[in-house]
Coordinates of C-alpha atoms in Angstrom, one line a residue:
M1 CA 24.8 83.4 116.1
P2 CA 27.1 84.6 119.0
G3 CA 27.6 88.1 119.5
V4 CA 30.7 90.0 120.1
N5 CA 31.1 92.8 122.7
T6 CA 34.1 95.2 122.5
T7 CA 35.5 97.1 125.4
A8 CA 37.7 100.1 124.8
V9 CA 41.0 99.9 126.8
P10 CA 43.2 102.7 126.5
S11 CA 47.1 102.3 126.2
K12 CA 49.7 103.7 128.6
D13 CA 50.8 106.4 126.3
G14 CA 47.3 107.5 125.4
R15 CA 47.7 107.8 121.8
S16 CA 45.6 104.6 120.7
T17 CA 43.1 102.4 122.0
M18 CA 43.0 98.6 122.2
Y19 CA 39.9 96.5 122.3
R20 CA 39.0 93.6 124.5
I21 CA 36.7 91.1 122.5
T22 CA 34.3 88.9 124.4
T23 CA 31.9 86.6 122.8
T24 CA 28.2 85.9 124.1
S25 CA 25.7 83.4 123.0
A26 CA 22.5 84.1 121.2
N27 CA 20.5 82.3 123.9
K28 CA 19.2 84.9 126.3
N29 CA 18.3 82.4 129.1
P30 CA 20.1 83.4 132.2
A31 CA 20.5 80.0 133.6
S32 CA 22.4 79.0 130.4
V33 CA 25.1 81.5 131.1
P34 CA 27.6 80.6 133.5
P35 CA 28.1 83.1 136.4
P36 CA 31.4 85.0 136.5
S37 CA 33.8 83.7 139.0
Q38 CA 34.2 87.3 140.4
P39 CA 32.5 90.5 139.5
T40 CA 33.8 92.5 136.6
P41 CA 34.7 96.2 137.3
P42 CA 33.1 98.8 135.1
P43 CA 35.5 99.8 132.3
P44 CA 37.1 103.3 132.7
P45 CA 35.9 106.0 130.4
P46 CA 38.1 106.3 127.1
P47 CA 40.4 109.5 127.0
E48 CA 39.4 112.5 124.9
S49 CA 42.0 111.8 122.4
A50 CA 40.9 108.2 121.8
P51 CA 38.4 107.2 119.1
T52 CA 34.7 107.0 120.2
S53 CA 33.5 104.4 117.8
S54 CA 32.8 101.0 119.0
E55 CA 32.3 99.0 115.9
T56 CA 30.9 95.7 116.8
T57 CA 32.3 92.8 114.7
T58 CA 31.6 89.2 114.8
T59 CA 34.1 86.2 115.3
K60 CA 33.6 82.6 115.1
P61 CA 32.7 80.6 118.3
D62 CA 36.2 79.5 119.1
G63 CA 37.2 83.2 119.3
E64 CA 39.4 83.7 116.3
Y65 CA 39.5 87.1 114.4
T66 CA 37.2 87.8 111.5
D67 CA 38.7 88.3 107.9
Q68 CA 37.9 91.9 108.4
E69 CA 40.1 92.2 111.6
L70 CA 42.9 90.4 110.0
L71 CA 42.8 92.5 107.0
N72 CA 43.0 95.5 109.3
L73 CA 46.0 94.2 111.0
V74 CA 47.7 93.3 107.8
S75 CA 47.0 96.9 106.7
Y76 CA 48.5 98.3 109.9
F77 CA 51.6 96.3 109.7
E78 CA 52.2 97.2 106.0
A79 CA 51.8 100.7 106.8
S80 CA 54.4 100.3 109.7
R81 CA 56.8 98.6 107.5
A82 CA 56.4 101.2 104.7
D83 CA 57.0 103.9 107.3
L84 CA 60.1 102.3 108.7
K85 CA 61.4 101.6 105.2
N86 CA 61.0 105.3 104.3
R87 CA 62.9 106.4 107.5
V88 CA 65.9 103.9 106.8
D89 CA 66.0 105.2 103.2
S90 CA 65.9 108.9 104.2
L91 CA 68.8 108.1 106.7
L92 CA 71.0 106.4 104.1
A93 CA 70.5 109.1 101.7
Q94 CA 72.1 111.6 104.1
P95 CA 75.5 112.8 102.9
I96 CA 77.6 111.2 105.7
I97 CA 80.0 109.4 103.5
R98 CA 80.2 111.2 99.9
P99 CA 80.6 108.5 97.3
K100 CA 83.5 108.7 94.9
R101 CA 82.5 109.9 91.6
I102 CA 83.7 108.0 88.5
D103 CA 85.3 110.7 86.0
S104 CA 85.0 109.6 82.6
A105 CA 87.2 112.5 81.6
A106 CA 90.1 111.3 83.9
P107 CA 93.6 110.7 82.4
K108 CA 93.9 107.3 80.8
L109 CA 97.1 105.2 81.1
F110 CA 99.6 106.5 78.6
D111 CA 96.8 108.1 76.5
N112 CA 98.8 110.2 74.2
E113 CA 95.7 111.4 72.6
Y114 CA 94.2 112.9 75.8
I115 CA 97.6 114.4 76.9
K116 CA 97.6 116.1 73.2
T117 CA 93.9 117.3 73.6
H118 CA 93.8 118.5 77.2
G119 CA 97.5 118.8 78.0
N120 CA 97.4 122.5 77.3
S121 CA 94.4 123.2 79.6
R122 CA 95.1 124.9 82.9
T123 CA 93.8 122.1 85.2
L124 CA 92.4 118.5 84.9
K125 CA 90.0 116.8 87.0
L126 CA 91.3 114.5 89.7
Y127 CA 89.3 111.8 91.7
S128 CA 89.5 113.8 94.9
Q129 CA 90.5 117.2 96.1
G130 CA 93.2 116.4 98.5
D131 CA 94.2 118.7 101.2
P132 CA 94.3 122.5 100.4
I133 CA 97.8 124.1 100.9
T134 CA 97.9 126.7 103.7
L135 CA 99.6 130.0 104.0
P136 CA 102.4 128.7 106.2
V137 CA 103.3 126.0 103.8
A138 CA 103.2 128.0 100.6
S139 CA 105.3 130.6 102.4
T140 CA 107.7 127.9 103.3
L141 CA 108.0 126.4 100.0
R142 CA 108.7 129.6 98.3
L143 CA 111.4 130.5 100.8
L144 CA 113.3 127.2 100.6
S145 CA 113.0 127.5 96.8
N146 CA 113.6 131.1 96.2
N147 CA 114.3 132.6 99.5
S148 CA 111.4 135.1 98.9
T149 CA 107.7 135.3 99.4
I150 CA 107.7 138.4 97.1
H151 CA 109.3 137.0 94.1
S152 CA 108.6 133.5 92.6
F153 CA 109.8 131.3 90.0
S154 CA 111.1 132.8 86.8
Q155 CA 109.1 132.4 83.7
V156 CA 111.7 129.7 82.4
W157 CA 111.1 127.7 85.4
I158 CA 107.3 128.3 84.8
S159 CA 107.5 127.1 81.3
A160 CA 109.6 124.0 82.2
K161 CA 108.1 120.5 81.7
F162 CA 108.8 116.9 81.1
A163 CA 108.5 116.4 77.5
F164 CA 110.1 113.6 75.4
R165 CA 111.5 114.2 71.8
D166 CA 109.5 113.3 69.0
Y167 CA 108.8 109.6 68.6
T168 CA 110.6 109.4 65.1
N169 CA 113.8 110.9 66.7
P170 CA 116.5 108.3 67.1
L171 CA 116.7 109.8 70.9
N172 CA 113.1 109.4 71.6
Y173 CA 113.7 108.0 74.9
G174 CA 115.1 111.3 76.0
L175 CA 113.6 114.5 77.8
I176 CA 113.9 117.9 76.2
A177 CA 116.4 119.8 78.5
D178 CA 117.5 122.9 76.6
R179 CA 119.9 125.5 78.3
T180 CA 117.3 126.4 80.7
S181 CA 117.3 127.0 84.5
A182 CA 115.7 123.6 85.2
R183 CA 118.1 121.5 83.0
G184 CA 119.7 119.9 86.2
L185 CA 116.4 118.8 87.7
I186 CA 115.1 117.5 84.1
L187 CA 118.3 115.6 83.3
A188 CA 118.3 114.0 87.1
V189 CA 114.8 112.8 86.1
Q190 CA 116.1 111.5 82.9
A191 CA 118.7 109.6 84.4
F192 CA 115.9 107.5 86.5
V193 CA 114.1 107.1 83.2
I194 CA 117.2 105.5 81.7
R195 CA 117.6 103.5 84.7
H196 CA 114.3 101.8 84.5
L197 CA 114.6 101.3 80.7
L198 CA 117.7 99.3 81.5
L199 CA 116.1 97.3 84.2
K200 CA 113.4 96.3 81.6
N201 CA 115.9 95.4 79.1
I202 CA 114.4 97.9 76.7
L203 CA 117.7 99.6 75.8
S204 CA 119.4 96.6 74.4
S205 CA 123.2 96.8 74.1
N206 CA 123.1 95.1 70.5
R207 CA 121.5 98.3 69.3
H208 CA 123.9 100.8 70.7
R209 CA 124.0 102.8 67.8
S210 CA 120.4 103.8 67.5
I211 CA 118.5 103.3 70.7
S212 CA 114.6 103.8 70.1
V213 CA 111.8 102.9 72.4
S214 CA 108.0 102.8 72.2
V215 CA 105.8 105.8 73.6
E216 CA 104.2 103.5 76.1
A217 CA 107.6 102.3 77.4
R218 CA 109.0 105.6 77.8
N219 CA 105.9 107.0 79.6
E220 CA 105.8 104.0 81.8
A221 CA 109.6 104.6 82.7
L222 CA 108.9 108.4 83.5
V223 CA 106.0 107.1 85.7
D224 CA 108.6 104.9 87.5
A225 CA 111.1 107.6 87.6
L226 CA 108.8 110.2 89.2
T227 CA 107.5 107.6 91.7
E228 CA 111.0 106.4 92.6
I229 CA 112.3 109.8 93.3
L230 CA 109.4 110.9 95.6
W231 CA 109.5 107.7 97.5
Q232 CA 113.1 108.0 97.8
A233 CA 112.6 111.4 99.4
G234 CA 110.1 110.2 101.7
E235 CA 112.7 107.6 103.0
H236 CA 110.7 104.7 101.5
R237 CA 107.9 105.5 104.2
G238 CA 105.7 107.9 102.3
A239 CA 105.4 110.7 99.8
T240 CA 103.2 113.6 98.7
V241 CA 102.1 115.0 95.7
C242 CA 100.9 118.6 95.0
M243 CA 98.6 119.1 92.1
P244 CA 96.8 122.3 91.2
Y245 CA 93.1 122.7 91.9
A246 CA 90.6 124.1 89.4
G247 CA 88.6 126.2 91.9
D248 CA 89.5 129.1 93.6
E249 CA 92.8 129.7 95.5
C250 CA 93.1 127.8 98.8
F251 CA 93.7 131.0 101.1
S252 CA 93.3 134.9 100.5
N253 CA 94.7 136.3 103.8
Y254 CA 98.0 136.9 102.0
G255 CA 99.3 139.7 104.2
A256 CA 101.8 142.3 103.4
H257 CA 104.8 139.8 103.2
Y258 CA 103.5 137.5 100.4
V259 CA 102.6 138.1 96.9
P260 CA 100.6 135.3 95.0
D261 CA 102.2 133.8 92.0
G262 CA 99.1 132.0 90.6
V263 CA 100.5 128.5 91.3
T264 CA 101.5 128.0 94.9
E265 CA 98.3 129.1 96.2
R266 CA 96.1 126.8 94.1
L267 CA 97.9 123.5 95.1
H268 CA 96.2 120.5 96.9
L269 CA 98.4 117.9 98.7
F270 CA 97.9 114.2 98.3
E271 CA 99.9 112.1 100.9
F272 CA 100.6 108.3 100.3
V273 CA 102.1 105.5 102.5
D274 CA 101.8 103.0 99.7
I275 CA 104.1 102.9 96.8
A276 CA 101.7 101.0 94.5
K277 CA 98.9 103.8 95.2
L278 CA 101.6 106.5 94.9
R279 CA 102.3 105.0 91.3
T280 CA 98.6 104.8 90.3
F281 CA 98.3 108.6 91.3
V282 CA 101.2 109.4 89.4
I283 CA 100.0 107.8 86.3
K284 CA 96.7 109.8 86.7
C285 CA 98.6 113.0 87.1
L286 CA 101.0 112.3 84.5
P287 CA 99.6 114.9 82.0
Y288 CA 100.3 117.7 84.8
F289 CA 104.1 117.1 84.9
M290 CA 104.4 116.9 80.9
K291 CA 102.8 120.5 80.5
E292 CA 103.6 124.0 81.8
N293 CA 104.3 124.2 85.5
G294 CA 105.2 120.4 85.3
V295 CA 108.8 120.8 86.8
V296 CA 107.7 123.3 89.6
L297 CA 104.9 120.9 90.7
F298 CA 107.4 118.0 90.7
L299 CA 109.9 120.1 92.7
Y300 CA 107.2 121.0 95.2
S301 CA 106.2 117.4 95.4
L302 CA 109.8 116.5 96.1
M303 CA 110.2 119.0 98.8
L304 CA 107.0 118.0 100.6
S305 CA 108.0 114.3 100.4
R306 CA 111.2 115.0 102.0
T307 CA 109.1 117.1 104.6
L308 CA 109.8 121.0 105.0
K309 CA 111.4 120.4 108.4
K310 CA 114.1 118.0 107.2
L311 CA 114.6 120.0 104.3
I312 CA 115.3 123.2 106.6
E313 CA 117.9 121.1 108.3
D314 CA 119.4 119.9 104.8
L315 CA 119.7 123.3 103.2
D316 CA 121.2 125.0 106.3
H317 CA 120.2 128.7 105.2
T318 CA 120.5 128.0 101.5
R319 CA 118.0 127.7 98.8
L320 CA 117.3 125.2 96.1
V321 CA 117.4 127.7 93.2
G322 CA 120.8 129.2 92.6
D323 CA 121.9 132.7 92.3
R324 CA 121.9 132.4 88.5
D325 CA 118.3 131.0 88.6
E326 CA 119.8 127.6 87.9
A327 CA 119.1 124.1 89.8
S328 CA 121.7 124.2 92.6
I329 CA 123.6 121.1 93.6
Q330 CA 121.5 120.7 96.5
M331 CA 118.3 120.5 94.3
V332 CA 120.3 117.8 92.1
M333 CA 121.1 116.0 95.2
L334 CA 117.7 115.9 96.5
A335 CA 116.5 114.1 93.3
L336 CA 119.5 111.8 93.2
T337 CA 119.9 110.8 96.9
G338 CA 116.4 111.9 98.6
R339 CA 118.6 114.7 100.7
A340 CA 119.5 118.1 99.7
L341 CA 123.3 117.3 100.3
H342 CA 126.3 119.7 100.3
Y343 CA 128.9 117.3 100.2
F344 CA 129.7 114.3 97.9
H345 CA 131.9 112.1 100.3
N346 CA 130.8 109.0 101.9
G347 CA 129.1 109.0 105.3
N348 CA 129.4 111.9 108.0
I349 CA 132.7 113.7 108.9
E350 CA 132.7 115.2 112.5
F351 CA 136.3 116.1 112.8
D352 CA 138.5 118.4 110.8
I353 CA 141.8 117.5 109.3
N354 CA 143.4 118.7 112.6
G355 CA 141.2 116.2 114.6
N356 CA 139.2 119.0 116.2
L357 CA 135.4 118.4 116.4
M358 CA 133.4 120.6 114.2
E359 CA 130.5 122.7 115.2
R360 CA 128.6 121.1 112.4
A361 CA 129.2 117.5 110.9
H362 CA 129.6 117.5 107.0
I363 CA 126.7 115.0 106.2
G364 CA 127.5 112.9 103.0
V365 CA 126.0 110.1 101.1
K366 CA 125.2 107.1 103.4
D367 CA 124.1 104.4 100.9
R368 CA 125.1 103.1 97.4
C369 CA 123.0 105.3 94.9
S370 CA 120.7 104.2 92.2
I371 CA 122.2 107.0 90.0
G372 CA 126.0 108.0 90.2
F373 CA 127.1 111.5 89.9
L374 CA 130.5 112.9 88.5
Y375 CA 131.4 116.5 88.9
W376 CA 134.3 118.8 87.5
S377 CA 134.3 122.6 87.0
K378 CA 136.9 125.0 85.8
H379 CA 135.1 128.2 87.6
E380 CA 136.8 129.7 90.6
D381 CA 133.4 130.4 92.2
D382 CA 132.7 126.5 92.4
S383 CA 135.9 125.9 94.4
F384 CA 133.6 124.7 97.6
W385 CA 132.4 121.7 95.2
H386 CA 135.6 121.3 93.4
K387 CA 137.7 120.6 96.3
Q388 CA 135.4 117.9 97.3
E389 CA 136.0 114.1 96.3
V390 CA 133.0 112.4 95.0
G391 CA 132.6 109.2 97.1
S392 CA 132.4 106.0 95.9
M393 CA 128.5 105.8 96.8
L394 CA 128.0 108.2 94.0
R395 CA 130.9 107.2 91.7
T396 CA 129.8 103.5 91.6
P397 CA 126.0 103.3 91.5
K398 CA 123.9 100.2 91.4
I399 CA 123.2 100.7 87.5
P400 CA 125.7 102.2 85.1
V401 CA 123.9 105.6 84.9
W402 CA 125.5 108.8 85.9
L403 CA 124.4 112.5 86.0
I404 CA 127.6 114.5 85.2
C405 CA 128.1 118.3 85.8
L406 CA 130.9 119.7 83.6
N407 CA 131.5 123.5 84.1
R408 CA 128.0 123.9 85.3
R409 CA 126.6 122.0 82.5
Y410 CA 124.7 118.5 83.0
A411 CA 124.4 115.6 80.8
V412 CA 123.9 111.9 81.4
L413 CA 126.3 109.0 80.8
F414 CA 125.1 105.5 80.7
S415 CA 126.1 102.0 79.4
T416 CA 123.7 99.6 77.7
N417 CA 125.8 96.8 79.5
I418 CA 123.8 96.7 82.7
N419 CA 126.6 94.4 84.4
L420 CA 129.4 97.0 83.6
L421 CA 130.0 97.5 87.3
N422 CA 129.5 94.1 88.4
N423 CA 132.9 92.9 87.2
W424 CA 136.2 95.0 86.8
I425 CA 137.0 93.1 83.8
Y426 CA 134.2 94.8 81.8
E427 CA 135.7 98.2 82.6
N428 CA 138.8 97.6 80.7
Y429 CA 137.2 98.6 77.4
F430 CA 133.5 99.6 77.4
Q431 CA 131.0 102.1 75.6
L432 CA 129.2 105.0 77.2
H433 CA 126.4 107.0 75.9
V434 CA 126.2 110.8 76.3
Y435 CA 122.7 112.5 76.5
T436 CA 122.7 116.0 77.0
G437 CA 119.0 116.8 76.5
L438 CA 119.9 119.6 73.9
K439 CA 117.9 119.9 70.6
N440 CA 120.9 120.3 68.8
Q441 CA 122.1 116.7 69.6
E442 CA 120.4 115.0 66.8
G443 CA 121.9 111.4 67.2
P444 CA 123.5 109.3 69.7
C445 CA 127.2 110.2 71.0
L446 CA 129.1 107.2 71.8
L447 CA 132.4 107.2 73.6
S448 CA 134.8 104.2 73.7
I449 CA 136.5 104.2 76.9
D450 CA 139.9 102.4 77.4
T451 CA 141.3 102.0 80.9
R452 CA 144.0 99.2 80.3
E453 CA 146.9 101.6 79.7
Q454 CA 147.6 105.3 80.5
Y455 CA 148.5 107.5 77.6
P456 CA 149.9 110.9 77.3
A457 CA 148.0 113.9 76.5
S458 CA 149.4 114.1 73.1
I459 CA 147.1 111.3 71.8
Y460 CA 144.1 113.8 71.6
G461 CA 146.0 115.2 68.7
N462 CA 145.5 118.9 67.7
F463 CA 142.7 119.5 70.0
F464 CA 144.9 122.0 72.3
E465 CA 147.6 123.1 69.9
D466 CA 149.1 125.6 72.2
N467 CA 149.9 123.2 75.0
E468 CA 149.5 119.4 74.5
A469 CA 150.1 118.5 78.0
I470 CA 146.7 120.1 78.9
I471 CA 144.0 117.3 79.2
P472 CA 140.5 118.0 77.9
E473 CA 138.1 119.0 80.6
F474 CA 135.7 116.1 79.5
V475 CA 138.5 113.7 79.9
Q476 CA 139.6 115.1 83.4
L477 CA 135.9 114.5 84.3
L478 CA 136.0 110.9 83.3
H479 CA 139.4 110.5 85.4
T480 CA 137.4 111.2 88.5
R481 CA 135.8 107.9 88.0
W482 CA 138.4 105.9 85.9
P483 CA 141.8 107.3 86.4
G484 CA 144.2 107.6 83.4
C485 CA 141.5 106.5 80.9
T486 CA 141.4 107.7 77.2
I487 CA 138.8 108.2 74.6
E488 CA 139.1 106.1 71.2
N489 CA 139.1 108.7 68.4
G490 CA 139.2 111.3 71.1
D491 CA 139.9 114.2 68.7
E492 CA 136.7 113.9 66.9
I493 CA 134.5 113.1 69.6
L494 CA 135.8 115.9 71.9
H495 CA 135.1 118.4 69.2
E496 CA 131.4 117.1 69.3
L497 CA 131.3 117.1 72.9
M498 CA 132.4 120.7 73.4
T499 CA 129.3 122.0 71.2
Y500 CA 127.2 120.5 74.0
F501 CA 129.1 121.9 77.0

């Protein structure tokens, strides 16, 4: 049987030893062994680290490896592959990209039971943490809203939220807006809610006496309203939503000129450049807006969507919360038009009545608005606003929905005929709903408007017995949009309206 001689040959790195296998015949006759073509040099001595065992194995006469050697090679490659797999698995297990966790307790779409159960908790879980707010951003938000980093929102603002009426109420499509500081902003959102209900043909004109919608429909309209307002403030290119974080405050180095309010310091900011993703996020965060702090969170989101730099230019050393802790005209305009405007006219006015170039142009409304706005006031302090003429961009919106401000009191006017403003014939005689958001409005308030003829003030009966020539204030408000119009059964309707304003 042929024998095998193994010669140890060290590798270059000195860590392992390769074996050169040569075969010899069992015949010891030198004549039968062919002489080598050249002398074979003696093998070099193995290194100290190399194994010293030279196990002798046998192969077949044709020089193939034996079964034991093949098993050794297979074992070697199996061990190498297992080691490589372990290395790859360890690399993949590193937290380079943290996977998104599925939160089973996250708010479901229009899940009223979830809102009822968890809506009063301080925070809810979100899918990500967003960007934590910084001290400069928090200070700027409070300065632009309240003109102070020492004092923050009042308790009335903190308690304000976007909450619908009870489902059994005949006005269940409406948000509750009592005589509070945030009423103007809440009713501005309410106007957009009605707009989306009209666009979806949910507020049908054949049921004008009692308008009622489903819970899912009104929640969906609220989501669409909040999304549209934020997207409009971002000039249809982006928006920012701020939500409270369940952890600690985002910063602690307040300094001597900042007093924490417990809300602003815990905000995390979420930026969006896609309106579809923005709407999805608003759906997830809907319980936040429907509980305490909801209006403040939305106001901060509205300010950040406009961007603080542009908002500073819009306000021009004014603030969003008025001197009487009410929603200022600038705040209402920010919600309706996307900019904190001081003026109601169309376009920009750069020259005064004498033709002289003004130091600062009067910035007005540039485009036709989605929601209209009507204004009238008897207070002398409001002379700056009262002397202004509301431009056609605000008086004639795309959808017959108006936010009205009468003597600093807000309400919403709307028509269920979505084509009212598309044909002047429809405006000869039409009906308008008045929604105030007050709890004492227990049913629909419907006005029948007649613009075909102009009647004297005496048709309003004994509403003003002392001077029949005085036109009721609500009618004067309507005259800013429909000059000379009258209200059918005005004496009875106006008595009811005066309880709301």
